[in-house]
Coordinates of C-alpha atoms in Angstrom, one line a residue:
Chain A
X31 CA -23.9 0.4 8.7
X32 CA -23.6 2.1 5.2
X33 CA -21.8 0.3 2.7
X34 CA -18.7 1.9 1.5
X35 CA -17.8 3.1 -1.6
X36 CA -15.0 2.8 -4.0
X37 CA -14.2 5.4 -6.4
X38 CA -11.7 5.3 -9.3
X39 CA -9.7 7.6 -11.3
X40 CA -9.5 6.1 -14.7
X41 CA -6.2 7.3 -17.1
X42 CA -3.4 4.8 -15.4
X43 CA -5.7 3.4 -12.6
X44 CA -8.3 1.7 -15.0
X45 CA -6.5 2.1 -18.1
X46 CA -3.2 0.8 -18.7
X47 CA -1.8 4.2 -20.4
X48 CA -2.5 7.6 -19.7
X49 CA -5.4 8.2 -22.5
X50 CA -4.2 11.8 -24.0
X51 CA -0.9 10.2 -25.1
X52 CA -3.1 7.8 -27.4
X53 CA -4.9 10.4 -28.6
X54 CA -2.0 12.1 -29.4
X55 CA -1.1 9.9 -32.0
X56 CA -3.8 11.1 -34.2
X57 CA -2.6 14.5 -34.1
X58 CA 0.0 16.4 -36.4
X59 CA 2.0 17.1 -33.8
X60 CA 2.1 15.6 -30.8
X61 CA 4.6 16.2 -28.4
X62 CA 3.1 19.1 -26.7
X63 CA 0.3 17.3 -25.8
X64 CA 2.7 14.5 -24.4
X65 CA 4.8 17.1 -22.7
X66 CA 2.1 18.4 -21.2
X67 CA 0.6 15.1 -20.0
X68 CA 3.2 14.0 -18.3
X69 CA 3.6 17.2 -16.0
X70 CA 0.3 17.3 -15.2
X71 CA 0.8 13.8 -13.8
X72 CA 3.6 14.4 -11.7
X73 CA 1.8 18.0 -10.6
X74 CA 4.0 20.2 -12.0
X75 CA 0.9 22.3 -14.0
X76 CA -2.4 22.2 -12.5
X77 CA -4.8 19.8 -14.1
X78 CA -7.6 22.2 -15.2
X79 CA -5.0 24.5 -16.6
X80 CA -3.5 21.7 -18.5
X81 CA -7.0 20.0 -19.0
X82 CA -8.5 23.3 -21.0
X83 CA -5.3 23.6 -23.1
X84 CA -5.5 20.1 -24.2
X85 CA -8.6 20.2 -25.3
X86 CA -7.1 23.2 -28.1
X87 CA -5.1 20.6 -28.9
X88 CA -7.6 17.9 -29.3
X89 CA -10.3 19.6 -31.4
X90 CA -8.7 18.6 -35.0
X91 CA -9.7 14.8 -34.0
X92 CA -13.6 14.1 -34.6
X93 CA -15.5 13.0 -31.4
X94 CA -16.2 10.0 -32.4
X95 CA -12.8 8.7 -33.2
X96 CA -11.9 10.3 -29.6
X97 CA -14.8 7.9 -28.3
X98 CA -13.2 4.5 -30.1
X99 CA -10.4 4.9 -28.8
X100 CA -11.6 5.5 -25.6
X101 CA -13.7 2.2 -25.8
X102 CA -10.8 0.6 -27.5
X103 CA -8.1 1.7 -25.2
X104 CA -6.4 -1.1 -23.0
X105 CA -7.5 -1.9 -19.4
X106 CA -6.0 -3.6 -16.1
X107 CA -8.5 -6.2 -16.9
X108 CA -8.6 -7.8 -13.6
X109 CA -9.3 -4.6 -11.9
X110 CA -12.0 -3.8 -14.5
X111 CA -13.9 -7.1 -13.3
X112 CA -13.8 -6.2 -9.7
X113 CA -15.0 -3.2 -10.5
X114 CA -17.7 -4.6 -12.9
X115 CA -18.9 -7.1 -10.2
X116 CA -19.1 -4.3 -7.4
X117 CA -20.6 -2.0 -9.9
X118 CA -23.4 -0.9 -7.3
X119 CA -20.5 0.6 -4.9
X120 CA -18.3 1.7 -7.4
X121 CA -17.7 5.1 -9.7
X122 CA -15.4 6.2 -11.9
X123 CA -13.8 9.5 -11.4
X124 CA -12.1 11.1 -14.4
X125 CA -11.1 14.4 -15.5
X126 CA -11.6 13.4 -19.4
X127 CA -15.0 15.0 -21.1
X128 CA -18.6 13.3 -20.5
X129 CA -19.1 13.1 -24.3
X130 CA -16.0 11.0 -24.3
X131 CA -16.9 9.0 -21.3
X132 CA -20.0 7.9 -21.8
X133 CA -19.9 5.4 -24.8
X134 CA -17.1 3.2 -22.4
X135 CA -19.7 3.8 -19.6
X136 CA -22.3 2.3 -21.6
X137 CA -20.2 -0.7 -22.8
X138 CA -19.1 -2.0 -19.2
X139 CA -22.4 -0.5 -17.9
X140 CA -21.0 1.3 -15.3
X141 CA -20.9 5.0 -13.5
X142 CA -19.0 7.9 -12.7
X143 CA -18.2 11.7 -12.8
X144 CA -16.3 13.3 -15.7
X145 CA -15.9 17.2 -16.8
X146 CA -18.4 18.4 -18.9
X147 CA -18.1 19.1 -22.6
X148 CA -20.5 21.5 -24.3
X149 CA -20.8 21.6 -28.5
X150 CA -21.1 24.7 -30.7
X151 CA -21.0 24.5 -34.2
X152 CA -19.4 20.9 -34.2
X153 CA -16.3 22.6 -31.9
X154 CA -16.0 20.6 -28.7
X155 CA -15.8 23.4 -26.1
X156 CA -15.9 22.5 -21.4
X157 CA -18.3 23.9 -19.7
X158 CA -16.6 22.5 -16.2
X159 CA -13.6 21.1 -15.3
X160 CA -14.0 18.3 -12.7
X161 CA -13.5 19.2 -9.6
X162 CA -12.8 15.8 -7.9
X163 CA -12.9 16.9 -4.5
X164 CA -16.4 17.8 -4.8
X165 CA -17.4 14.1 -5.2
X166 CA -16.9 12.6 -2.3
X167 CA -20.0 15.1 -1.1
X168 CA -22.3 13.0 -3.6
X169 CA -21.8 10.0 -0.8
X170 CA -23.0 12.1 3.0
X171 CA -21.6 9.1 5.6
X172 CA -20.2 7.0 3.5
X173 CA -16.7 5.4 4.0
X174 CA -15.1 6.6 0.7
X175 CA -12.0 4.3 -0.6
X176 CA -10.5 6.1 -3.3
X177 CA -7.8 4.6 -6.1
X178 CA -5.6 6.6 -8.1
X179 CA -2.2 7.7 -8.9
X180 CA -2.1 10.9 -10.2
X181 CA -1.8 15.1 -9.0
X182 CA -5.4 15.2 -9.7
X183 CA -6.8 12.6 -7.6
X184 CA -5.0 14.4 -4.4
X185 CA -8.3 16.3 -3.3
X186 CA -10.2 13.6 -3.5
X187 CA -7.9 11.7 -1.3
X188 CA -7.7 14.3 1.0
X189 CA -11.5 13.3 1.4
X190 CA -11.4 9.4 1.6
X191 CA -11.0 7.2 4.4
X192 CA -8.7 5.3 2.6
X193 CA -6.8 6.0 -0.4
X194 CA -5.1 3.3 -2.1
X195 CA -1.9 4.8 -4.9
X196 CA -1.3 2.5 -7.9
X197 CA 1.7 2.3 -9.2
X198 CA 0.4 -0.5 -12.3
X199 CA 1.5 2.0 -15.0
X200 CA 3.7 5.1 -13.3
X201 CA 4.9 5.8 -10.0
X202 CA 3.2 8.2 -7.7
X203 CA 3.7 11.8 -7.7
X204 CA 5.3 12.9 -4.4
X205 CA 2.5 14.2 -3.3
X206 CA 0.3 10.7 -3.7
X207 CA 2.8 9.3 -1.6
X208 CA 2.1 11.7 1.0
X209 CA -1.8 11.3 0.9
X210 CA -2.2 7.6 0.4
X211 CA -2.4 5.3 3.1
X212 CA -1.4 2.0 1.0
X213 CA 0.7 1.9 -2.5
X214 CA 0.1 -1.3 -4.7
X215 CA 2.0 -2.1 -8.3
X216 CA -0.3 -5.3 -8.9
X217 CA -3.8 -6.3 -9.9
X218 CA -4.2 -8.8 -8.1
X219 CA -2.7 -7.5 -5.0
X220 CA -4.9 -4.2 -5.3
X221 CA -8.2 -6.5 -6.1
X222 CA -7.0 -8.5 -3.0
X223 CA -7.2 -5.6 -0.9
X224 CA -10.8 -4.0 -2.3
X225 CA -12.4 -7.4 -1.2
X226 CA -11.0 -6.8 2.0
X227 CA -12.4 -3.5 2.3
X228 CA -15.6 -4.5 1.4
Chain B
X195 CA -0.7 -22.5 2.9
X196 CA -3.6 -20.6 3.9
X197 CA -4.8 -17.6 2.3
X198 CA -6.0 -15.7 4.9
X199 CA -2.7 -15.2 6.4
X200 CA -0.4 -12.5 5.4
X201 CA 2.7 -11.2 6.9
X202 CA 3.4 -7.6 7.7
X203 CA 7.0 -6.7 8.1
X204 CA 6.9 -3.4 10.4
X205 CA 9.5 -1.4 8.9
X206 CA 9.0 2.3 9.7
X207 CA 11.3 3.2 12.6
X208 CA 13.9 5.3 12.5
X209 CA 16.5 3.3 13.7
X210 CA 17.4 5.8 16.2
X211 CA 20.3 3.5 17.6
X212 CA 21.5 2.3 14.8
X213 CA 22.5 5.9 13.7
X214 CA 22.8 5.2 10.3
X215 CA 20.3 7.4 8.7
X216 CA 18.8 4.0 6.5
X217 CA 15.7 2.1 7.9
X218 CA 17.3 -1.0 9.6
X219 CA 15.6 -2.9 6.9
X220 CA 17.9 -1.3 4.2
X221 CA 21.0 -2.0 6.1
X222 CA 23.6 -4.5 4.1
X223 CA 24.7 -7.5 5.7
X224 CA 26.9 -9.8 3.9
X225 CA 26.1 -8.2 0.5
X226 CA 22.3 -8.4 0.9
X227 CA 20.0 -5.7 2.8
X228 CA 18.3 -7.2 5.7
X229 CA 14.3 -7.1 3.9
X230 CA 16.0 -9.2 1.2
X231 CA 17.3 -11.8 3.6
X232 CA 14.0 -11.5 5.2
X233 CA 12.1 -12.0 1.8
X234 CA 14.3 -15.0 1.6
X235 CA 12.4 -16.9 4.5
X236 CA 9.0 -15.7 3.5
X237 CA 7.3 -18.4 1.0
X238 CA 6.5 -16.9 -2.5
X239 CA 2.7 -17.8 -2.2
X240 CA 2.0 -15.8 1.5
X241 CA 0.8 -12.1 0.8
X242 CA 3.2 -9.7 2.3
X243 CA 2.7 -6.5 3.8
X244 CA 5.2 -4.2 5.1
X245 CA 4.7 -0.9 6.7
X246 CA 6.8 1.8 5.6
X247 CA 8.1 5.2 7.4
X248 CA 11.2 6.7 7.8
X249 CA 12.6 6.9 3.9
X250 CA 9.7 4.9 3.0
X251 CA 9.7 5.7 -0.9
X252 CA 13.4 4.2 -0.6
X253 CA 12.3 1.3 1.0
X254 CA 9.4 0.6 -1.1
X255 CA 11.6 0.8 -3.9
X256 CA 13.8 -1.9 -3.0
X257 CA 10.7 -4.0 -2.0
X258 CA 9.1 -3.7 -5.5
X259 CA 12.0 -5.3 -6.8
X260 CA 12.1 -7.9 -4.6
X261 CA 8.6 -8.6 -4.2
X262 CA 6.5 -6.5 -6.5
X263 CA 3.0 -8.4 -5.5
X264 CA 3.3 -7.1 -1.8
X265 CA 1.5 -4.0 -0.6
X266 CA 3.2 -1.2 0.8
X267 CA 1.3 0.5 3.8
X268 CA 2.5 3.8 5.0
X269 CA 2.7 5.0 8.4
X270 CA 2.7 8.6 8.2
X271 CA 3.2 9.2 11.8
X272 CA 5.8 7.0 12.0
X273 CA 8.1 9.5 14.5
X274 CA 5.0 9.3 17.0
X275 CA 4.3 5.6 17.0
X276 CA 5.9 2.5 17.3
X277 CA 5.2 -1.1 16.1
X278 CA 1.9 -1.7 17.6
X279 CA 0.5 1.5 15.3
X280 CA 2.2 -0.1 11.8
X281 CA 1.2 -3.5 13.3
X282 CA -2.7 -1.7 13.4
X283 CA -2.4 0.0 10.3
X284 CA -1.0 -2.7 8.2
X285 CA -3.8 -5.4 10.2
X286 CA -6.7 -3.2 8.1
X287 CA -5.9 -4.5 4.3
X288 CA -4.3 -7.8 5.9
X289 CA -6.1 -11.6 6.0
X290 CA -7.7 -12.4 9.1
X291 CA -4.4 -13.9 10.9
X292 CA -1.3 -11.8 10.8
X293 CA 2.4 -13.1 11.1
X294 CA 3.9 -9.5 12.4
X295 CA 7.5 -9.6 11.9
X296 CA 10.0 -6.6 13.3
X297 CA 12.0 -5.1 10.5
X298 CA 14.9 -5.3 12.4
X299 CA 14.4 -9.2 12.7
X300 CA 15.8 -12.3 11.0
X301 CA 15.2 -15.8 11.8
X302 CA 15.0 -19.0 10.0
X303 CA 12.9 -20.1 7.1
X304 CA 11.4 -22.9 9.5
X305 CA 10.4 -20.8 12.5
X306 CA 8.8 -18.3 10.5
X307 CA 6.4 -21.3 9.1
X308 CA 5.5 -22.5 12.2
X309 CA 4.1 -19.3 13.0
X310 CA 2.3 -18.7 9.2
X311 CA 0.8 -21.9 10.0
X312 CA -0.4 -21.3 13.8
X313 CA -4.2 -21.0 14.3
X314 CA -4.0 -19.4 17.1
X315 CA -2.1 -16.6 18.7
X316 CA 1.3 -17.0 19.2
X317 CA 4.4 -15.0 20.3
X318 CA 8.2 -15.4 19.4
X319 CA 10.5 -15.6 22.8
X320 CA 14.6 -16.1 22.8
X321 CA 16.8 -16.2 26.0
X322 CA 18.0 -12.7 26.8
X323 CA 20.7 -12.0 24.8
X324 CA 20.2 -7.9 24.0
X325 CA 21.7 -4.7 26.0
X326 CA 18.0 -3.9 26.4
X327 CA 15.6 -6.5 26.4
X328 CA 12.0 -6.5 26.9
X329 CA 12.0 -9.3 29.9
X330 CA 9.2 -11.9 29.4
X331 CA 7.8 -13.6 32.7
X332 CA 6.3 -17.2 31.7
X333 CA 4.3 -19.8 33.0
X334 CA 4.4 -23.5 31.6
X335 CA 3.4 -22.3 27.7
X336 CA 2.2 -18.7 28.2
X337 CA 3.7 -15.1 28.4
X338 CA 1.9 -13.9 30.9
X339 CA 3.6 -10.3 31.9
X340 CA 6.2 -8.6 29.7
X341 CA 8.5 -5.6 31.9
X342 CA 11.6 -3.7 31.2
X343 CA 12.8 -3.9 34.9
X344 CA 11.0 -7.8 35.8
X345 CA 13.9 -9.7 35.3
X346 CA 13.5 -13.3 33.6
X347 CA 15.2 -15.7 31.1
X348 CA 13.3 -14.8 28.3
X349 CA 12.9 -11.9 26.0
X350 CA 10.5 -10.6 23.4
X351 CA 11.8 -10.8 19.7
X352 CA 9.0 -9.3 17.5
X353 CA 7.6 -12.0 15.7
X354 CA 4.1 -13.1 16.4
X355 CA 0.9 -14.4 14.8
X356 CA -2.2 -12.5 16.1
X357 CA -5.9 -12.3 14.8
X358 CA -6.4 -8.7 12.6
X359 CA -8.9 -8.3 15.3
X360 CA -6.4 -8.3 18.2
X361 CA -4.1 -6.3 16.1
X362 CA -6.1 -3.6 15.8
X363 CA -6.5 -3.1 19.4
X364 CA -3.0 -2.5 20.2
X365 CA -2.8 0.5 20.3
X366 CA 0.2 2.5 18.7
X367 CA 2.9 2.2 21.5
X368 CA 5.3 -1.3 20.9
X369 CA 3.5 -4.4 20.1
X370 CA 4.6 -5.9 23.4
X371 CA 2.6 -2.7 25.3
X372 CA -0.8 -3.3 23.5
X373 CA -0.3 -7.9 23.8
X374 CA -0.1 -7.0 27.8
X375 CA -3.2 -7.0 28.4
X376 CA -4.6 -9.6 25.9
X377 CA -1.8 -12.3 28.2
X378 CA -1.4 -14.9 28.7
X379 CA -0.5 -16.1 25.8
X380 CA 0.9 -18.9 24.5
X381 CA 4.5 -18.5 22.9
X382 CA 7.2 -20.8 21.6
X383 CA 11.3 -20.0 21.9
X384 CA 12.5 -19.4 18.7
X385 CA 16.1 -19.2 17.1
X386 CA 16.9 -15.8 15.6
X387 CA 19.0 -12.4 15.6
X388 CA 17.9 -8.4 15.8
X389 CA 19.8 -5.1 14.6
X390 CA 19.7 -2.7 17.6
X391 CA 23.0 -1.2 17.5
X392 CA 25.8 -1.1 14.9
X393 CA 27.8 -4.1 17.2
X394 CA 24.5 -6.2 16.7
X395 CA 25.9 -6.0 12.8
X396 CA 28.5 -8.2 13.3
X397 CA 27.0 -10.9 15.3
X398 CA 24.2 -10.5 12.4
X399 CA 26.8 -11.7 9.8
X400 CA 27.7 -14.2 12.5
X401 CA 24.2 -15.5 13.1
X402 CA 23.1 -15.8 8.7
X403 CA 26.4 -17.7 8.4
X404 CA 25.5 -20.5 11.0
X405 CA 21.8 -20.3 9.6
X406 CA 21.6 -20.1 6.1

């Protein structure tokens, strides 16, 4: 039997704060961006729309300040280990830029799918937005156990044999609720459980 | 207390004859909702699970704030099965004995630790008290036929401790369908009180007073 896999949306999941609100504080103005965050996670505007307008927003802050505070930012650590010691079965699944990604990959050593960035001129442009629900065709026969709690991850749970909603940092959107088969506000409980469906 | 054993409170029915448009787990008895009094048995160190349905999002709600390190499983299909599908679906992130307890069930602090400490499988009996019982024909220790029409002293009450194997070969009619054909089995007579109909309320109040 193939092992499963467990895949992992990172902003609110992983991390314990949505990341664009952090990055907002190193902007001028910021409430748009949080404005904008926030109906995004609750599915009121759709996430590549949202995606490609915060990234306008972003470009006045230099990559690799974006990248600190990616590396920097703070994480369910408990869920973070589990992850860490089941890195072979595990991926991270994240809307947020590969250039942005990829020093926090490197420093827990660990994988995972992210939208694509492309650079001209020093300007930070996307060359493709994430399309989660492609990923679970990366893994042909796999069981696919995917953890999130945001619009986004809805495709992607559409896809998975089990989808697990956290509710460590927000409630789910409606529409989590109806696609997840558990719902879990601890670490510990939610670690408890991935052991179980190992 | 064992790890390995977690409880799962099957709370996604409709409550059809209750007719109060609340899951029977949210109903209010003597100032508390039932899940809370049911919380109040259930040790602080056993995992609990409880299955959600009908107005689940309510019902979780008032479980995270009663016990915000249980897991909330939910039964989509709720309106098409009964306990025995919760009871499966709740059995796949559960340890590997289950104490399955009816949402609609209280009984003492003591009973339900005999059964969270049972190694094997065990099922709860009472003597027939409800309008309609699930009749339970024994034999020295053992259930060994459960009937609607096989009249006997004994009814089934919901509560039972069952490997996660079994559980999840009971199908997704009531638990007491998918045990028949694992019986005999051994079961125990235990003291406790259900919420069928609104005049169960009453002799609820009556029961928690004598019990708590």
């Amino acid at each position: 039997m193939m092992e499963p896999v467990f895949l992992f949306d990172f902003d609110g999941t992983i991390t314990k704060t949505e990341m664009l609100p952090l990055l907002a504080k190193n902007l001028t103005s910021a409430s748009e961006i949080l404005e904008l965050t926030e109906k995004t996670v609750r599915g009121l505007v759709p996430f590549e729309e949202s995606f490609l307008k915060r990234i306008e927003l972003l470009r006045e802050i230099p990559t690799p300040t974006i990248q600190k505070i990616f590396t920097e930012a703070p994480v369910n650590t408990k869920l973070l280990s589990w992850i860490k010691e089941h890195r072979e079965l595990c991926y991270v699944v994240t809307g947020q830029l590969d250039i942005w990604m990829k020093p926090w990959f490197l420093k827990h050593k660990l994988n995972g799918f992210s939208s694509e960035a492309t650079i001209e001129n020093n300007v930070v442009g996307v060359s493709k937005v994430i399309d989660k629900s492609s990923i679970a065709d990366h893994f042909p026969g796999r069981e696919i156990i995917m953890v999130g709690d945001g619009a986004n991850d809805a495709t992607l749970m559409e896809k998975a044999s089990t989808s697990i909603g956290t509710e460590i940092v927000h409630k789910v959107p409606e529409m989590i609720w109806e696609l997840a088969d558990i719902v879990i506000w601890e670490e510990d409980s939610l670690c408890r459980t991935l052991s179980r469906l190992l | 207390m064992s790890n390995s054993v977690s409880i799962v409170i099957n709370a996604a029915g409709v409550g059809s004859r209750l007719g109060l448009n609340i899951p029977k787990s949210l109903v209010s008895i003597l100032g508390r909702q039932l899940i809370d009094w049911q919380f109040s048995i259930i040790p602080s160190d056993i995992e609990v699970i409880v299955v959600v349905g009908f107005k689940g999002r309510e019902l979780a709600d008032m479980v995270k704030e009663l016990r915000p390190d249980a897991t909330i499983v939910i039964n989509h299909n709720y309106h098409q099965t009964n306990t025995a599908g919760s009871l499966k679906l709740g059995s796949k992130f559960g340890g590997s004995r289950l104490v399955s307890l009816a949402g609609d069930l209280l009984t003492t602090e003591a009973t339900l630790k005999n059964f969270i400490l049972s190694d094997c499988n065990l099922l709860g009996l009472t003597q027939v008290n409800s309008v309609t019982p699930v009749y339970s024909e024994v034999s020295k220790d053992n259930v060994v036929n459960f009937s609607y029409e096989v009249e006997s002293s004994f009814e089934w009450t919901g509560l039972a401790n069952l490997s996660r194997d079994l559980c999840a070969d009971l199908g997704e009619r009531h638990m007491f369908q998918g045990i028949q054909k694992f019986l005999p089995m051994k079961f125990v007579e235990i003291n406790c009180m259900e919420i069928d109909e609104i005049s169960d309320l009453q002799r609820m109040e009556k029961w928690i007073k004598e019990n708590f």
